[in-house]
PDB file of C-alpha atoms and ligand atoms in Angstrom:
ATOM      1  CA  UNK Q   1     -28.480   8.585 -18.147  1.00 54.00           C
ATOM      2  CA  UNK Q   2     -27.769  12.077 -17.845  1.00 58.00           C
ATOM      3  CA  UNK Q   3     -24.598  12.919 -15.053  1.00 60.00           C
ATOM      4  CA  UNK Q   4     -25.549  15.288 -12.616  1.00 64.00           C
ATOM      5  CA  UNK Q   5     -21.699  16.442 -12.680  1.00 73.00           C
ATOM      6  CA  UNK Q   6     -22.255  18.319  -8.763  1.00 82.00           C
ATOM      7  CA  UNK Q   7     -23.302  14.852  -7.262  1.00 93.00           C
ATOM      8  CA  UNK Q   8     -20.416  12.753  -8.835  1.00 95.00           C
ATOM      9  CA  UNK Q   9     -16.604  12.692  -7.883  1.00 95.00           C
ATOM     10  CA  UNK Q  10     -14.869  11.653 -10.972  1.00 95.00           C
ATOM     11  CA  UNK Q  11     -10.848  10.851 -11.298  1.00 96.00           C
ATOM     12  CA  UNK Q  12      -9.783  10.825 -14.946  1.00 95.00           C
ATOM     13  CA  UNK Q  13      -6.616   8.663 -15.768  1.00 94.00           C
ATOM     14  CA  UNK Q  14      -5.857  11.072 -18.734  1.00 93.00           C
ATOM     15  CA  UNK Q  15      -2.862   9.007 -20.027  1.00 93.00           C
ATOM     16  CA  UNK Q  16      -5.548   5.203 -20.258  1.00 95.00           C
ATOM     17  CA  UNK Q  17      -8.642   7.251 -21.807  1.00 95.00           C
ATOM     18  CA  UNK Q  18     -10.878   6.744 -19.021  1.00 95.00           C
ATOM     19  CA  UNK Q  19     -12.169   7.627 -15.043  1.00 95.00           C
ATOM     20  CA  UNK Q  20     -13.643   6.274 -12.574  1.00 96.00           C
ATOM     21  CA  UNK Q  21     -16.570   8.029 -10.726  1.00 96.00           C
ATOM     22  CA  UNK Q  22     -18.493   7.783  -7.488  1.00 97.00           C
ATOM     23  CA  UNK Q  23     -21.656   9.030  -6.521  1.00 97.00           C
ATOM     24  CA  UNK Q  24     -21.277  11.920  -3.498  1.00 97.00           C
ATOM     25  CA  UNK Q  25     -23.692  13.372  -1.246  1.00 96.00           C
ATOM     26  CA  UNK Q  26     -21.122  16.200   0.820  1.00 96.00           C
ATOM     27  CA  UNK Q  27     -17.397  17.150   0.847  1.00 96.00           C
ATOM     28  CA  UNK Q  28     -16.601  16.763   4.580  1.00 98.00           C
ATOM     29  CA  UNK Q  29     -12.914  17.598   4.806  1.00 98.00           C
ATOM     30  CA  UNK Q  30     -11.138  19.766   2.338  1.00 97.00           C
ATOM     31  CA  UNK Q  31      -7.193  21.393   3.141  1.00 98.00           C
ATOM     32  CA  UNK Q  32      -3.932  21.868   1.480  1.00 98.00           C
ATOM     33  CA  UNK Q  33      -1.278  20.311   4.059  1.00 98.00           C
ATOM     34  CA  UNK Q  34       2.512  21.192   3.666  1.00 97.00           C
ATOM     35  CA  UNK Q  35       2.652  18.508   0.581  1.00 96.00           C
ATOM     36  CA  UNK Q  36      -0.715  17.564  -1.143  1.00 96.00           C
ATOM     37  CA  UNK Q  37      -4.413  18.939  -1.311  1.00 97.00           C
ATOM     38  CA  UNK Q  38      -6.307  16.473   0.994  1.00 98.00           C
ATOM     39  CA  UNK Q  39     -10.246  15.948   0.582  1.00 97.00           C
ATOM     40  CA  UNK Q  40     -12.868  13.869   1.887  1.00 98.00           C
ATOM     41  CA  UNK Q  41     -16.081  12.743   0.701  1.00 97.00           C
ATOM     42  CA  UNK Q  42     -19.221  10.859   1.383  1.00 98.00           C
ATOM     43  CA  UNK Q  43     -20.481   8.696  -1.340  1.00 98.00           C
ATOM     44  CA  UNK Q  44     -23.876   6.739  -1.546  1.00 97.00           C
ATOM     45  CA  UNK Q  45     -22.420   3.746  -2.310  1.00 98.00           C
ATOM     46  CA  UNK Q  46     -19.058   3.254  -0.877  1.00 98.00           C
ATOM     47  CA  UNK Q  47     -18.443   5.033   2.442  1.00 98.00           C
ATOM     48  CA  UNK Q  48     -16.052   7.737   2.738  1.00 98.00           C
ATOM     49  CA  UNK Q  49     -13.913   8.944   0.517  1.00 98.00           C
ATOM     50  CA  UNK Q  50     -10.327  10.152   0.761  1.00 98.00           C
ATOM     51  CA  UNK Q  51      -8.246  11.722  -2.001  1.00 97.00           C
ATOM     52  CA  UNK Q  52      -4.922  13.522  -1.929  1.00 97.00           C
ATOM     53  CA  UNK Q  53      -4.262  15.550  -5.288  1.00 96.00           C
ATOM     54  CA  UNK Q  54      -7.450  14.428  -6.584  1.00 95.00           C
ATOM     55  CA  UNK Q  55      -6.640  10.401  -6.782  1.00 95.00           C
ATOM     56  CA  UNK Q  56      -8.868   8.633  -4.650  1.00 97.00           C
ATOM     57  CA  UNK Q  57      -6.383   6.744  -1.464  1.00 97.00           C
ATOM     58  CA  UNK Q  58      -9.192   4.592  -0.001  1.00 97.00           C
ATOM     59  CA  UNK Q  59     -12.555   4.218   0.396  1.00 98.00           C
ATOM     60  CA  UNK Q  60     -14.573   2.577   3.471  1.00 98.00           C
ATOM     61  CA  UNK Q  61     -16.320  -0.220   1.370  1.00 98.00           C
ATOM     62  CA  UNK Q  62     -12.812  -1.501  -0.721  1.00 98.00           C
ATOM     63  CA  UNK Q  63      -9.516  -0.928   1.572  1.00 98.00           C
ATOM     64  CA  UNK Q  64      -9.400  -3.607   3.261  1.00 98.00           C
ATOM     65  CA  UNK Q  65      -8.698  -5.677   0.010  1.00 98.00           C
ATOM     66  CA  UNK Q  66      -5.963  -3.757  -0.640  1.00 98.00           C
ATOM     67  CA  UNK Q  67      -4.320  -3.136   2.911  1.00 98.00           C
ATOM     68  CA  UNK Q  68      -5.261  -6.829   3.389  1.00 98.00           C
ATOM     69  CA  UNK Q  69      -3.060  -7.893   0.301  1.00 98.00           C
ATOM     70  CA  UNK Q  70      -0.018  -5.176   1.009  1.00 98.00           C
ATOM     71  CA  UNK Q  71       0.789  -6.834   4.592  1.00 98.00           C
ATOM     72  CA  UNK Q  72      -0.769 -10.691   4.866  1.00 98.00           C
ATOM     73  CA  UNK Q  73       1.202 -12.038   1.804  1.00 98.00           C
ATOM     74  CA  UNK Q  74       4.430 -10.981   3.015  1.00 98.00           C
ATOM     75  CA  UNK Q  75       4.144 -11.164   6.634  1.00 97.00           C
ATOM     76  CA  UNK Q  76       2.986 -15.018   5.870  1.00 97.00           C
ATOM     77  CA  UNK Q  77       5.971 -15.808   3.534  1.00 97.00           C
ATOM     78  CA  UNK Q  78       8.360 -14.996   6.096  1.00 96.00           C
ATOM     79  CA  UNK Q  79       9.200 -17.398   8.460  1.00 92.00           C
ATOM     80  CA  UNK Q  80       9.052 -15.253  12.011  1.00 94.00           C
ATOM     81  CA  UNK Q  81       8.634 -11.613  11.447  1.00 97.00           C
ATOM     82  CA  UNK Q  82       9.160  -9.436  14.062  1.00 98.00           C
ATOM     83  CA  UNK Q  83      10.381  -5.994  12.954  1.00 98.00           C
ATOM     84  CA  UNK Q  84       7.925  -4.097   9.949  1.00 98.00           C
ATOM     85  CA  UNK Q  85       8.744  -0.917   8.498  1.00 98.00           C
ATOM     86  CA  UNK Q  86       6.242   0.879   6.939  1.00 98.00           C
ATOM     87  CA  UNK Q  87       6.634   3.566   4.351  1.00 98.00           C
ATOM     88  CA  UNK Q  88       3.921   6.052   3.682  1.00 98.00           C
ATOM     89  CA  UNK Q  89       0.576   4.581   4.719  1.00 98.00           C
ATOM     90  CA  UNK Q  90      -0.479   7.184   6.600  1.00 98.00           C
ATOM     91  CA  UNK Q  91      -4.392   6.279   6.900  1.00 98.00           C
ATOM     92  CA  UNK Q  92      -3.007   3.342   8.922  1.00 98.00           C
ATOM     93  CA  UNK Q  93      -4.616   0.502   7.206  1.00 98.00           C
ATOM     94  CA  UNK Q  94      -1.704  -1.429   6.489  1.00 98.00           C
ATOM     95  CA  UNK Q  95      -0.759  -1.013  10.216  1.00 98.00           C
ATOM     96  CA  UNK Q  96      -3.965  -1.698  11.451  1.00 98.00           C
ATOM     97  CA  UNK Q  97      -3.311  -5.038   9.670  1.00 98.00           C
ATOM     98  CA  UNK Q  98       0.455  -6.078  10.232  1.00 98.00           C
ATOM     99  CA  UNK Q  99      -0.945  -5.624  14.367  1.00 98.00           C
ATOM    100  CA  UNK Q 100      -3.234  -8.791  14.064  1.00 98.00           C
ATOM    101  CA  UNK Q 101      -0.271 -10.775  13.601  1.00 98.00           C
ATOM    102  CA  UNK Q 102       0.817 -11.677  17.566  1.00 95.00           C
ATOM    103  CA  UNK Q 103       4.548 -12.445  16.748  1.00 94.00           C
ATOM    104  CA  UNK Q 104       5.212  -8.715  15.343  1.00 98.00           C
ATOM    105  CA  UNK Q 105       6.824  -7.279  18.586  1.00 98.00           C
ATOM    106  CA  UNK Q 106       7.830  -3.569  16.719  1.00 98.00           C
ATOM    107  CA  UNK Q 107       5.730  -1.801  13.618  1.00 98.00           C
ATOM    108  CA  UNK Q 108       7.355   1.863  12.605  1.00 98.00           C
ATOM    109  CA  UNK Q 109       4.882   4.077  10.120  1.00 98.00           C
ATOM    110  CA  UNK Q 110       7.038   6.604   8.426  1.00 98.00           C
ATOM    111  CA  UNK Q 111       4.319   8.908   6.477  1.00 98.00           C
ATOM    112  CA  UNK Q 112       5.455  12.237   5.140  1.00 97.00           C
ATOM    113  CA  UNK Q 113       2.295  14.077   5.995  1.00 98.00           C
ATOM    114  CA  UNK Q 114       1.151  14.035   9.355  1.00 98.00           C
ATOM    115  CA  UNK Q 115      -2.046  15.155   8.126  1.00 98.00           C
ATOM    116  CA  UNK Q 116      -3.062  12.322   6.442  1.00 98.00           C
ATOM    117  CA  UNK Q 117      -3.412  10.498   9.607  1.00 98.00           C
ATOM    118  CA  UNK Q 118      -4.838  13.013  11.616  1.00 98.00           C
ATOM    119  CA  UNK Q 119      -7.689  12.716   8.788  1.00 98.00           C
ATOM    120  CA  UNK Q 120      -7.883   9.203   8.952  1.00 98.00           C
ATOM    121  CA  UNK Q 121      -8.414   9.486  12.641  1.00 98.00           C
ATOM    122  CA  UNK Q 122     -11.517  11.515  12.077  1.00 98.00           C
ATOM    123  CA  UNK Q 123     -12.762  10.271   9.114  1.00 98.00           C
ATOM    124  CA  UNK Q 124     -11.654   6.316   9.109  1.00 98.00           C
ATOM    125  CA  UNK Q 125     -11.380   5.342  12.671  1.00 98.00           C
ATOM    126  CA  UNK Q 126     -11.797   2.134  12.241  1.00 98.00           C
ATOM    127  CA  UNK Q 127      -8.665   1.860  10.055  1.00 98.00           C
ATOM    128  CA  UNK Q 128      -6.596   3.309  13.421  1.00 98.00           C
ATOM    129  CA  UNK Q 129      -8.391   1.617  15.792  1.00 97.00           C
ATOM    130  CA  UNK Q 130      -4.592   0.276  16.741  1.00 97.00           C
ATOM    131  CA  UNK Q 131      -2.744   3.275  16.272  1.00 97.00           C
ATOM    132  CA  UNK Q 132      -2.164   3.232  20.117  1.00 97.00           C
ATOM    133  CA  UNK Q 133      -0.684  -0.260  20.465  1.00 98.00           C
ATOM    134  CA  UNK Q 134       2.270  -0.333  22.309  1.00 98.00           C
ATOM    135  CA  UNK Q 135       4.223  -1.805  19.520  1.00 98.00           C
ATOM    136  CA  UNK Q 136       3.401   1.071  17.209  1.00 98.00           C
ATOM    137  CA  UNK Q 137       5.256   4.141  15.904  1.00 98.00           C
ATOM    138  CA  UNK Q 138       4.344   6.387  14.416  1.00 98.00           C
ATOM    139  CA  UNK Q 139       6.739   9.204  12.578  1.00 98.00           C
ATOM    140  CA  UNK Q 140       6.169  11.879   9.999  1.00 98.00           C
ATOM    141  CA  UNK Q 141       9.121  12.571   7.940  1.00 98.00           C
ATOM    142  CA  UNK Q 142      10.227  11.725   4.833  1.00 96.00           C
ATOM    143  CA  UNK Q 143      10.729   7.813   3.939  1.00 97.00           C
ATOM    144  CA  UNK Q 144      13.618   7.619   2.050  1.00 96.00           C
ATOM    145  CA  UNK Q 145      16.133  10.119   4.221  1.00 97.00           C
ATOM    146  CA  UNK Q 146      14.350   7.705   7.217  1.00 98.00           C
ATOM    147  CA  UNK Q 147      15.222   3.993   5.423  1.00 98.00           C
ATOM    148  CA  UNK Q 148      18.662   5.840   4.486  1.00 97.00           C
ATOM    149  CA  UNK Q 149      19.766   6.563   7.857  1.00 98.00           C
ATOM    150  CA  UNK Q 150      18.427   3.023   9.270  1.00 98.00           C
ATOM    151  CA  UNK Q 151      20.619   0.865  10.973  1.00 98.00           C
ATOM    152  CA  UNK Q 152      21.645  -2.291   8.631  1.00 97.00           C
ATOM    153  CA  UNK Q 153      19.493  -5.791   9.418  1.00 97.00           C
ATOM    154  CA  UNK Q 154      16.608  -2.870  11.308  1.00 98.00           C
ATOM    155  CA  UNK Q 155      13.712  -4.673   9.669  1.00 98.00           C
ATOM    156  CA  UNK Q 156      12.158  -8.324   8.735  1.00 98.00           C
ATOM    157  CA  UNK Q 157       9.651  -6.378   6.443  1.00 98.00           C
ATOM    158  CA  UNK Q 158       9.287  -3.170   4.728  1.00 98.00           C
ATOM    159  CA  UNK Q 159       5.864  -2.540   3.221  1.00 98.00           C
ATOM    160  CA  UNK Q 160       5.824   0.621   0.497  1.00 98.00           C
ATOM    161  CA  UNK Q 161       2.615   1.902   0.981  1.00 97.00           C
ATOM    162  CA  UNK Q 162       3.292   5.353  -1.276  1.00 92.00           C
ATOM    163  CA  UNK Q 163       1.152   7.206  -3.575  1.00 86.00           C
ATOM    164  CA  UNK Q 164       2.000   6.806  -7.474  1.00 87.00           C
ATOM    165  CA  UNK Q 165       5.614   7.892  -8.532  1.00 86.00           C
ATOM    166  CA  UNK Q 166       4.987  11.273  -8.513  1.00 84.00           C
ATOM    167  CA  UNK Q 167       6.794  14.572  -6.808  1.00 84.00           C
ATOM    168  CA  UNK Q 168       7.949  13.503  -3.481  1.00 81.00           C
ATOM    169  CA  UNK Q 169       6.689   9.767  -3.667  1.00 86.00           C
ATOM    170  CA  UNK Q 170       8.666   9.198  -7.034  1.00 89.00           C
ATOM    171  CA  UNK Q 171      11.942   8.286  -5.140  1.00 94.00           C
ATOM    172  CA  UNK Q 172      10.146   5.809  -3.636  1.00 95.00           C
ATOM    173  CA  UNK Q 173      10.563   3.417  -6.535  1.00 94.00           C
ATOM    174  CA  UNK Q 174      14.252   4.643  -7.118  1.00 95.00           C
ATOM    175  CA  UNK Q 175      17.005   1.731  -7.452  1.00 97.00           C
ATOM    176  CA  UNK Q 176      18.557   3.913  -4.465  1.00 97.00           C
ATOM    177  CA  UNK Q 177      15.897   3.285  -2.306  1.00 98.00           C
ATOM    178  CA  UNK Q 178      15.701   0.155  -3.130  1.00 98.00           C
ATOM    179  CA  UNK Q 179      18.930  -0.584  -2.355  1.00 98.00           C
ATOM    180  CA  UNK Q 180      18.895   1.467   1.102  1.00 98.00           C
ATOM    181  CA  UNK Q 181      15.728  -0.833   1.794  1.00 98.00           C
ATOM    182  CA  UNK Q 182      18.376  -3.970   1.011  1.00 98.00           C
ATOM    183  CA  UNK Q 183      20.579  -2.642   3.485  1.00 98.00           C
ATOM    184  CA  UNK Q 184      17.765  -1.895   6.236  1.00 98.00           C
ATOM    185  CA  UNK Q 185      16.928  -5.289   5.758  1.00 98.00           C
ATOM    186  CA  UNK Q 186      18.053  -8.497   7.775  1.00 98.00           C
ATOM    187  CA  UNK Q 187      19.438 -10.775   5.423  1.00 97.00           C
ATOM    188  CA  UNK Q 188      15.570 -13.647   5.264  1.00 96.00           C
ATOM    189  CA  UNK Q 189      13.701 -10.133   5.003  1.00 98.00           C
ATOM    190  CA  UNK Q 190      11.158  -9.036   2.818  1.00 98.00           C
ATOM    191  CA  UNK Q 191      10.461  -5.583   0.612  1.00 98.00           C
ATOM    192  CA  UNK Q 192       6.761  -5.221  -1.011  1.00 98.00           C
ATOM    193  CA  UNK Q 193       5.852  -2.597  -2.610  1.00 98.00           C
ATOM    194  CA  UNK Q 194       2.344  -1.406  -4.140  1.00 98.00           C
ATOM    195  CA  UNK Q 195       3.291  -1.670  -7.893  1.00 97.00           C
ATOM    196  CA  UNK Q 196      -0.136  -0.095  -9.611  1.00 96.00           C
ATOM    197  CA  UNK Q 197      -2.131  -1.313 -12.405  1.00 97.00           C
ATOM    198  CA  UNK Q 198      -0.897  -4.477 -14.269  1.00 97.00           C
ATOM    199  CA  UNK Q 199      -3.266  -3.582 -17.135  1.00 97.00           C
ATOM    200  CA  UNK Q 200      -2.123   0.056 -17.232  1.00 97.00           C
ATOM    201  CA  UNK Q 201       1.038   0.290 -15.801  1.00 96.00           C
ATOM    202  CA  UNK Q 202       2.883  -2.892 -16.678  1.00 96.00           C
ATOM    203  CA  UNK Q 203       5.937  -1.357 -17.748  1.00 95.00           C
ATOM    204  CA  UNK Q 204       6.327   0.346 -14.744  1.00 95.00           C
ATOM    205  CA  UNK Q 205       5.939  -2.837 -12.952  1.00 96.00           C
ATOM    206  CA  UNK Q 206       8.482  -4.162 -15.111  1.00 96.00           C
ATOM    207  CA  UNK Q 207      11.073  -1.535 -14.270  1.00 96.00           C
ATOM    208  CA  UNK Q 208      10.426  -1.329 -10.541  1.00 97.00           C
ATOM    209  CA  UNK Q 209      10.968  -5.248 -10.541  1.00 97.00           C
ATOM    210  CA  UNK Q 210      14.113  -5.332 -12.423  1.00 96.00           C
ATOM    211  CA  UNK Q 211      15.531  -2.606 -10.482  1.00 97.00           C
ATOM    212  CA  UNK Q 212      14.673  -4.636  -7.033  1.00 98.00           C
ATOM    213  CA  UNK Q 213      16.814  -7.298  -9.173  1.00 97.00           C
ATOM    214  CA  UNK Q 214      19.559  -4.802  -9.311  1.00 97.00           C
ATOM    215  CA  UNK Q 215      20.285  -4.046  -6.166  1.00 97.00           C
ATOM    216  CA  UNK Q 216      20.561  -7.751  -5.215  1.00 97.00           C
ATOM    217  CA  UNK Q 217      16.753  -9.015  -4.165  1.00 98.00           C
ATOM    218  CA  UNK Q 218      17.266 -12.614  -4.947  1.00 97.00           C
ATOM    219  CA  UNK Q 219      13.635 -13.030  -5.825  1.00 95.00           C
ATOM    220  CA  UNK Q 220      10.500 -10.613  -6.499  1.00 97.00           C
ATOM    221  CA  UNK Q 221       6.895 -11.805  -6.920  1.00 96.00           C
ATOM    222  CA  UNK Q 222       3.821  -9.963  -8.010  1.00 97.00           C
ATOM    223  CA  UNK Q 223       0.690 -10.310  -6.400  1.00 98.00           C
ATOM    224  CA  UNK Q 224      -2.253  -9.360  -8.305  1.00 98.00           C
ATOM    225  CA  UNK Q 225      -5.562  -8.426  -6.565  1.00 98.00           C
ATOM    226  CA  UNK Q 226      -8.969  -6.593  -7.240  1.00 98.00           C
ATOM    227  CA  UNK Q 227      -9.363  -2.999  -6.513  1.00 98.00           C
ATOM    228  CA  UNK Q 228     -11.859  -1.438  -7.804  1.00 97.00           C
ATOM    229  CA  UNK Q 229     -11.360   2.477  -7.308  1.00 98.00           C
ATOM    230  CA  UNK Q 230      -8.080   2.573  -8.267  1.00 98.00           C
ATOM    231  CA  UNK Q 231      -6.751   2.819 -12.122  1.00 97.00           C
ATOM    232  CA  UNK Q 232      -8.813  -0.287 -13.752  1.00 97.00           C
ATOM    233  CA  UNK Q 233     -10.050  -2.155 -11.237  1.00 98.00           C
ATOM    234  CA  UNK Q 234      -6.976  -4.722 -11.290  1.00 98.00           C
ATOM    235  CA  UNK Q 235      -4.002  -4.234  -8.766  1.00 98.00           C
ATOM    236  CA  UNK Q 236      -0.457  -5.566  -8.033  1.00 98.00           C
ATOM    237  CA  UNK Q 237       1.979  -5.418  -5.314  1.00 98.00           C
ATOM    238  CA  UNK Q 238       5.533  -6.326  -6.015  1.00 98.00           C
ATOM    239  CA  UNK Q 239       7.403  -8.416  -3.183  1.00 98.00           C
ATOM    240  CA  UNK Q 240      10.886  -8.715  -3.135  1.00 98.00           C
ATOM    241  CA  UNK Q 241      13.058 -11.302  -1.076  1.00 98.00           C
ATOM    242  CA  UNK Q 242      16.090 -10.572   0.452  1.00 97.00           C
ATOM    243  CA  UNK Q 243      16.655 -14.416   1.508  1.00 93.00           C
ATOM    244  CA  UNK Q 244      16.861 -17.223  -0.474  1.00 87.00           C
ATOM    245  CA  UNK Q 245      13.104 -18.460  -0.906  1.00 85.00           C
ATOM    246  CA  UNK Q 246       9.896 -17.495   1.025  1.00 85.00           C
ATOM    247  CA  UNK Q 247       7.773 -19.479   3.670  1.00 85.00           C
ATOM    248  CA  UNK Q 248       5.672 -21.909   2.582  1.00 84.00           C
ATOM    249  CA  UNK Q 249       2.268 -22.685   3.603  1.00 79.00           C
ATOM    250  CA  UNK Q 250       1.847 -20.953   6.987  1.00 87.00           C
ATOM    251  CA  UNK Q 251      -1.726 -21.373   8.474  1.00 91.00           C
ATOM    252  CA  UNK Q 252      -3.424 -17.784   8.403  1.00 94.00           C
ATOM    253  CA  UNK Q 253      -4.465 -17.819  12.000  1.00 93.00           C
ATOM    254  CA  UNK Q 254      -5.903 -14.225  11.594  1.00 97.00           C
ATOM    255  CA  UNK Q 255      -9.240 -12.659  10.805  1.00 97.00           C
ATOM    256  CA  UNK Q 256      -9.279 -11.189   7.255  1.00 98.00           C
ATOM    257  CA  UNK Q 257     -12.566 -10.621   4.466  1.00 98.00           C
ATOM    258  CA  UNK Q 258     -10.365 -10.556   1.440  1.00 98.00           C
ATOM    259  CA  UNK Q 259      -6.963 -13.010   2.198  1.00 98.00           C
ATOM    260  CA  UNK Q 260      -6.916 -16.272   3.162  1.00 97.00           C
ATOM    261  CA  UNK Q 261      -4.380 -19.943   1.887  1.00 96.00           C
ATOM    262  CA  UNK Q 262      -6.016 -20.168  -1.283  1.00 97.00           C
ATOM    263  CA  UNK Q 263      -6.247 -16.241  -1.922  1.00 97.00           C
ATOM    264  CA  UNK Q 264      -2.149 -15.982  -0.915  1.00 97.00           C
ATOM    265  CA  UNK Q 265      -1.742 -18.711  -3.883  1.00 96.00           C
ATOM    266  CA  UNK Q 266      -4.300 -17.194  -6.593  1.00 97.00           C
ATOM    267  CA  UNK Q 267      -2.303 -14.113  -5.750  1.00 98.00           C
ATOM    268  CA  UNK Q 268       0.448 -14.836  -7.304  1.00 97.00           C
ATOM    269  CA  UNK Q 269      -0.593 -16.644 -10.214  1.00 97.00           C
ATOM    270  CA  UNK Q 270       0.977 -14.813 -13.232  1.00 96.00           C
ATOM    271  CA  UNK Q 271      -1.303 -13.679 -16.349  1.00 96.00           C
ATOM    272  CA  UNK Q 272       0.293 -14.587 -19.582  1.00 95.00           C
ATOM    273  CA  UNK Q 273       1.033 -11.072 -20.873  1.00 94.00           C
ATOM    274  CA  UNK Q 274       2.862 -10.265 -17.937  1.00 93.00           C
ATOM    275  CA  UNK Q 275       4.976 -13.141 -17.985  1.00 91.00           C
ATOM    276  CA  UNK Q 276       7.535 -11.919 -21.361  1.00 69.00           C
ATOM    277  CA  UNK Q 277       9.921 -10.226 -18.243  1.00 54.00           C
ATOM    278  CA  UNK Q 278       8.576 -11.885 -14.852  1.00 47.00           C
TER     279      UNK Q 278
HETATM  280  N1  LIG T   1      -3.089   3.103  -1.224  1.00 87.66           N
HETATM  281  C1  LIG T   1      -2.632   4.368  -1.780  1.00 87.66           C
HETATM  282  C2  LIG T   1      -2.181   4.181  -3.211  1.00 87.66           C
HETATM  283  O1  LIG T   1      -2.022   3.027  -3.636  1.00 87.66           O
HETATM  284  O2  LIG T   1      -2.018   5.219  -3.894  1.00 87.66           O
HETATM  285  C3  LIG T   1      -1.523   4.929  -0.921  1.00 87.66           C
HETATM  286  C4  LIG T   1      -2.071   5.358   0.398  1.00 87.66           C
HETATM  287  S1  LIG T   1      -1.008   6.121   1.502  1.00 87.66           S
HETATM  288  C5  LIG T   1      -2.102   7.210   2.234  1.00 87.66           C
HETATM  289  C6  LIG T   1       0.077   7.104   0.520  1.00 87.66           C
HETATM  290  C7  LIG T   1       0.971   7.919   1.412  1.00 87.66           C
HETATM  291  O3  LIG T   1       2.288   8.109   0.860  1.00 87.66           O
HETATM  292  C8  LIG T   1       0.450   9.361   1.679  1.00 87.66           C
HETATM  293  O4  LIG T   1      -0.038   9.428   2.993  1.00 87.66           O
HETATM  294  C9  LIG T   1       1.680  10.259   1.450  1.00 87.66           C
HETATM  295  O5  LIG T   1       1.788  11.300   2.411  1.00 87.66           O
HETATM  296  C10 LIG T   1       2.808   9.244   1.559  1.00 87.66           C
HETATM  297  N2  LIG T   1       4.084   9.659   0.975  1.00 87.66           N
HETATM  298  C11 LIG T   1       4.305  10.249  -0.227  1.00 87.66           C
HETATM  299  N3  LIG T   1       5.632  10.493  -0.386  1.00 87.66           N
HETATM  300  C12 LIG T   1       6.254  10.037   0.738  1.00 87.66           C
HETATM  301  C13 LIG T   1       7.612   9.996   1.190  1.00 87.66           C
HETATM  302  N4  LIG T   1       8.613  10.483   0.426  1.00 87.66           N
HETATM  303  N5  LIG T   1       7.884   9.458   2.407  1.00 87.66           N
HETATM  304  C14 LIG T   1       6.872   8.956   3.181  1.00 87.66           C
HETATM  305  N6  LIG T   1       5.569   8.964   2.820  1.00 87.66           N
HETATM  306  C15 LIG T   1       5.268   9.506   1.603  1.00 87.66           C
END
């Protein structure tokens, strides 16, 4: 079938040999903040559509597995969490989800780019539809000066909700930050961070992983999840304990399409030719 190239977004993963398009009817929101170039789309087939420096962040009809999978895992293998940190994220999914749970009493969002948000507010409402709870806040600066400064034993979770390791985002997977994570951390808390494509990127995986090793994370576990417009289709988030084991078996008492018991398990079922380092 002939592409009508003006009707079709397409991001090309130059270093895998292959995109990903979607089908576009308008460009609704184009800028250049202070740090990226921000756009917005609608598609036929899959809401709207956000990208910062061309790479697609979300889209209406598939974030929710994603934000789903970067806060219920974690938040459920902890045994009371309270305090959540979370780093980048600025179209507030991930907060929109670490709000249903009840027993979280204090949620900080530390996004570099305060512009993200403000286009999430007009474009994805629904994903801020609790930016005004009174246990949320919100701050735009940069995340690792921010975790650097924190007070030690700040945080039960930290959730690394960046874009891919590239310009200012790249010293979000540094061993430093890591480490100043660590420290940030009470001593039963919990680090996850999205960890890309385990089909493309699995030696990144394996380096961000060993250096949450290094700077004394007793345990990490991947969690591997569907995504379908990012980088192949195939996820993974990388969570890192601080404590000696995780939570077992809480009850999900929350409403969720993607996660559930069985999906928290599946999750972190390990394929075979990722196991040679995990
Ligand atoms: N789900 C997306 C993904 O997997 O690529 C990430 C979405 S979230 C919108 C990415 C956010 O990271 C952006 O809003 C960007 O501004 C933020 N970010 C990049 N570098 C940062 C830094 N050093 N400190 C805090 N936020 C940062």
């Amino acid at each position: 079938m002939k592409l009508n190239t003006d009707k079709w977004f397409t991001e090309i993963y130059p270093e895998d040999g292959c995109a990903l398009s979607l089908e576009v009817s308008e460009k609704l929101h184009q800028e250049q903040t202070e740090f990226q170039s921000l756009e917005v789309y609608q598609t036929t087939a899959f809401g709207k559509l956000m990208l910062l420096d061309g790479c697609i962040m979300l889209t209406d009809r598939d974030n929710f597995i994603y934000h789903e999978m970067m806060t219920h895992p974690a938040l459920y293998s902890h045994p009371n969490p309270k305090r959540v940190l979370i780093i980048g994220g600025g179209d507030c999914g991930c907060l929109r989800e670490v709000l249903k749970h009840q027993d979280v009493n204090h949620v900080h969002q530390v996004d570099l780019d305060e512009a993200v948000t403000r286009a999430s507010e007009k474009y994805f409402p629904d994903l801020c539809e609790s930016n005004n709870d009174s246990r949320a806040v919100l701050s735009f600066t940069d995340g690792v000066e921010f975790v650097e400064n924190a007070e030690a034993d700040s945080y039960d979770l930290i959730i690394i909700d960046s874009v891919d390791p590239v310009g200012q985002a790249a010293r979000l997977y540094s061993e430093d930050f890591y480490r100043a994570c660590f420290n940030a951390l009470a001593d039963d808390g919990i680090m996850i961070a999205q960890s890309e494509s385990p089909l493309f990127h699995k030696s990144l995986i394996e380096s961000m992983q060993s250096r949450m090793v290094n700077v004394g994370y007793k345990s990490v576990t991947s969690l591997f999840f569907p995504q379908c417009t990012y980088p192949s289709g195939w996820w993974s988030a990388s969570m890192a304990l601080k404590g000696n084991k995780a939570t077992e078996n809480r009850k999900v008492d929350i409403e969720t399409k993607y996660y559930n018991n069985d999906i928290h398990q599946a999750a972190q079922a390990v394929p075979q030719f990722m196991r040679n380092f995990a």
